[in-house]
Amino acid sequence: MNETRRFIVHLVYSVLVIAIVGLSLLTPVATAQQYDPSLYSGLRWRMIGPFRAGRTNAVTGVVGQPDTFYSGSVGGGVWKTTNSGRTWNPIFDSASSASIGAIGVAPSNPDAIYVGTGEADMRDSIQFGDGMYKSTDAGKTWKHIGLENTKQIGRIIVDPKNPNIVFVAVLGNVYASSTDRGVYRSKDGGATWQKVLFKNDDVGGIDLNFDPTNSQIVYAALWNVRRPPWFIYTPANGPGGGIFKSTDGGSTWKEIDEGIPAEGRGRIGISVSPTNHNRIYAVVDAFVNDKDHPEDPSKTKKSGGVFRSDDAGATWMRLSSDERLWGRGWYFEKITADPKNADQVYVMNTSVYRSTDAGKMWKAIKGDPTGDDFHQLWINPDDPKRMVLGSDQGTVVSVDAAASWSSWYNQATAQIYHAAADYRFPYWVTGAQQDSGAVGSPSRSRHSEISQRDWEGLCAGGESGYTAPDPLHPEILFGGTVSRCNVVTGETKNVTPERGGGGGFGQPSPYRHAWTQPLVFSQADPHALYYANQFLYKTTNGGESWTQLGQDLTREDPGVPPNLNAEAVADAPTDKRRGVIYTIAPSPLRASLIWIGTDDGLIQMTNDDGKTWSNVTPPELTAWSKVTMIDASHFDVNKAFAAVERHQLSDYEPHIFRTRDAGKTWTEITRGLPKGIYVQTVKEDPERSGMLFAGTERAVFVSFDDGDHWQSLQLNLPPASMRDLAFHKNDLIVTTHGRGFWVLDNMSALRQLSATVANSSAHLFEPAVVIQLIPGADFVGTPLPRDEPIAENPPAGAIIDYYLKSNASGPVTLEIIDPSGEVIRKYSSEDKFPAVDPEKLNYPPFWARIQEPLPATAGFHRWIWDFRPTPQGAGGRGGGGRGRGGELALPGQYTVRLTVGGKSQTQSLIVKPDPRAK
C-alpha cells in the first residue's frame, strides 16, 4: 500500500472514530455502566412503618403559639405539630443530616429556628451531624449555616430579645480529640461564629442557660467524654468538665462549681429558675468505679445527684443523691425549672420526676415499670400546663400539667437495625427497634392502607438483635441471642447456644457481645441457622442443638487505637480480646462456604463448614475497623463484598471492598460515594449479576458494574442512617435508623437496564409477574380518618413501567390485550377527565380520587392496570387502588402494548391468582 493510500485509509478511519465518539458524547445516558437517573427516576420508596416513634433528645415549643411544638429525632430529622401533638409532620427532609441534637426557637421571632445536628446522648449507636441549620419561615425551608465539623451538638439557646444572637454547646467528636469542641456564639444569625468557651480538645459543651432577667449572663456546662471502638455500655468520663458563667454575653467565662463533686465528674444539666434568677438547679453525674473490682457495681463510689445554687452559682448544695434522678447520667442529666414556681422542678431519667419543694422530695409523674427513658422537657413560659417532652419513645405533649399526654404512636421515627422479610403472603418485614423491641410491619395491609391496625411487636429480636424468619416454617421467627417464637401464637423458647456460661450479677460472662449480634439463615441450606458472639455457631434443628464452628475468630490482641484518651483506655476490659463477630455471610451457592467479619477488623472464611478457617483480611483493615456487613455473591462462589466503617477511629470515609478470588486480593470500590460519610451495608442483587446496593449513614446508592461506580438511589427517601438492605422477590427493602422500614416496590426495571434501553427513544419494560389479590373490604364501614398515621399499600394491580427519552410529539397509548387478542383496556395521554369541583362534593376534597392521563413526558413512568376493562364510554387510569365497577380480568397471560410516535412494542404480562384463594 503506497503512502497516499495508507494516509487516506487512516484519515477515513480517524474520521469514523471521531464520528462514533462524537455521537456517543451526544447521548451520555450510559457510561461505564452508569445510567442516567431519568431511566429510573419514577421509582418511589414507600414507607411501611412502624408508627411507634424512636428516640427524641431535642424538643421545644413556641412562645405565643401554644399548640405549636418541634421535635428533634436522633435519627429522623425535625418534626412539627400545630395541634399539640395530635399529628406530626417531618419538616427537615431537605437537609443532609437527620440526627438532631438541639433545637432553638427565637422567643422574639417564632419564624426563626436554629437546629444543631448530631445527637449528644453518647449511645453506642450515636449518629453524627454536619453542623447548624436555620429556618426563617417556621421550618418551611432550611439553610446550612456552618459549624460543619462539630459532629455532636448538645444545646442551643437564642437571646430572648434578639433572634440573631445564638449560643451553641458543641460536644464534638465522641471518639477523638477535636479543636471544634466548646461553646460558640453568633451575633449575626449564624452567618459567622466565634468560639467563646474552650477548655481543651477533650472537653465539649453539653448544656446552656440564660439568666432570665439579663441575657448577658450565660451559664454553660462542659463535659469530657469518650467512647472506645469496642463495645462498652458506659462511655468514659475525663477531667475538665464543670459549670461555667459569663456576665458579658459570652466573651469571658468563670468556672462556678464549688460544691459540685469533682471526682468522676461527668455530664451536668442546668436550669435557671425563670422566677428567681439566683436559683439554679443542676443534675450531676459523678461516680468512680473500683479499680480492683470494676465489674462490681456495689463497690462504685457514687457522688452524683441533684444540686441547687441560691446565689447565682457561687456555691452549690446537694439536695438529693437518689439514683433514680441521676443514674446513667451519660444518657440523661437534663433538668427543667418551672417557669412560674421557683420551687417546682423536673428531672428526666427512666421516668419524669417532679419536685414541688425546691428539689428535696421527688415523685415520678410519667413513666412505666420498663423504663421509658425521658430526655428533654420544655414548659410554656406563659402557660406552664402546656409542655412537650422528648423520650426514647418519641415526643409527647401535655396541656394539663402532665395529667395526660398525646400519643407517641404517630411519629414514624423508628430506629431499626436490620431487616428480614418473612415467608408469609403478603410478606412482613421484621427487625429490632431500638428502645422499643422487635417489630414487624406488613408489606401490604388487607385494609386500604397500612395503619396502627397492622404492625405488631414481635416475640423475638429484642431492641437491637437480628430477626431471622424461618424459610421452611413461615410462622416461626428467630431473634436476639437466640430465641425462637411462633408469631401467630406467641409461644417463645430460649434456644441460645450460650448455655451454662455463667455471667450472672457481678460475674463475668465467657461470651462477648456488641449491642447487635448477627443471626442469619443460609440461602443454600434453609435448615441452617448461624449465630455469633466471638464464636460462630450453627443449628439445623431450630436451635435444639448447636455446633460451634471453630475457636475465637476475633483478633487476639487488637490493642488500643491512638485516638483514645487515657480515661477510655483505663476503662477498657482487662482481657486483650474485646472484639466480636459482627456479620455472617453464608454463601448462597455452596452451603459449606461461610464468611465472617469482626468489629475489630478481621475477615475470615471457611470452605468446609467451619472445620478450618482462613484469615483473608484486606491489608487496609487495621485493628478496630468494624466490618459491618459481608455479602457472599449469588453468581460467583469466589466473590464477596464487605462494608467497613472506621468512624470510631476518627475515619468517616466510605469503605467497601470486593474480592473475586476467595479473599486472596481485595479491591476498594467507593467511586461515586460521597466523602466523609461511612457505609453501613452492601448487598448484591440476587437476580442481576453486577448490580449492588449500598446504604451509607445518609443515603442509598446503586452500582450497575459490580461496585466500580456508584450513583444515588435516594429518590424520595429522607436522609437517614441506612442500616441494612434486604430483598423479597422484586422488592428492595431498606432499614433506616430513624425513619423505619421503606420498600422500593417492584424494582424489575432496574434489573432490566442496559445500554439498549438507555439508547432507545422509548422502552417498555417487561412487567413482573403479578398476583391478583382477593378483593378486600376497603370501603366497607367507616374509613380510617386521614389524621391517623397511615402508610400506603403497594399498587393493587399490574405495574407497567416505560421510559421516554424525550417528550412525545403525539399521543402515547398503553393497551392491555387478552389471550384472544382483544384489547380490553386502553390508556392514552390524550384521555380527558372532568375536574373535581370541591363545591359539589359531599365530602372533603382530599377523599376524591384524581384521575390523570397517561404521561407523555420525558423520563421513567409507572402505570397501574387495575385488572379491569376500559369503562364504557371513557378512558381511565387504573390508579393505585381498586376501581369501582367492572369485572376483574381472569388470571392468565396478557400482552401490554406501548405505542409512541406511531411505533409499538409489546411485553408479556402474567397474572396469577391469589395463593390464599380457595
PDB file of C-alpha atoms in Angstrom, residues 279 481 511 752:
ATOM      1  CA  ARG A 279     -31.653  29.949  91.807  1.00  0.00           C
ATOM      2  CA  THR A 481     -29.233 -14.224  71.216  1.00  0.00           C
ATOM      3  CA  TYR A 511     -19.376 -14.694  75.849  1.00  0.00           C
ATOM      4  CA  GLN A 752     -33.508  -4.675  33.021  1.00  0.00           C
TER       5      GLN A 752
END
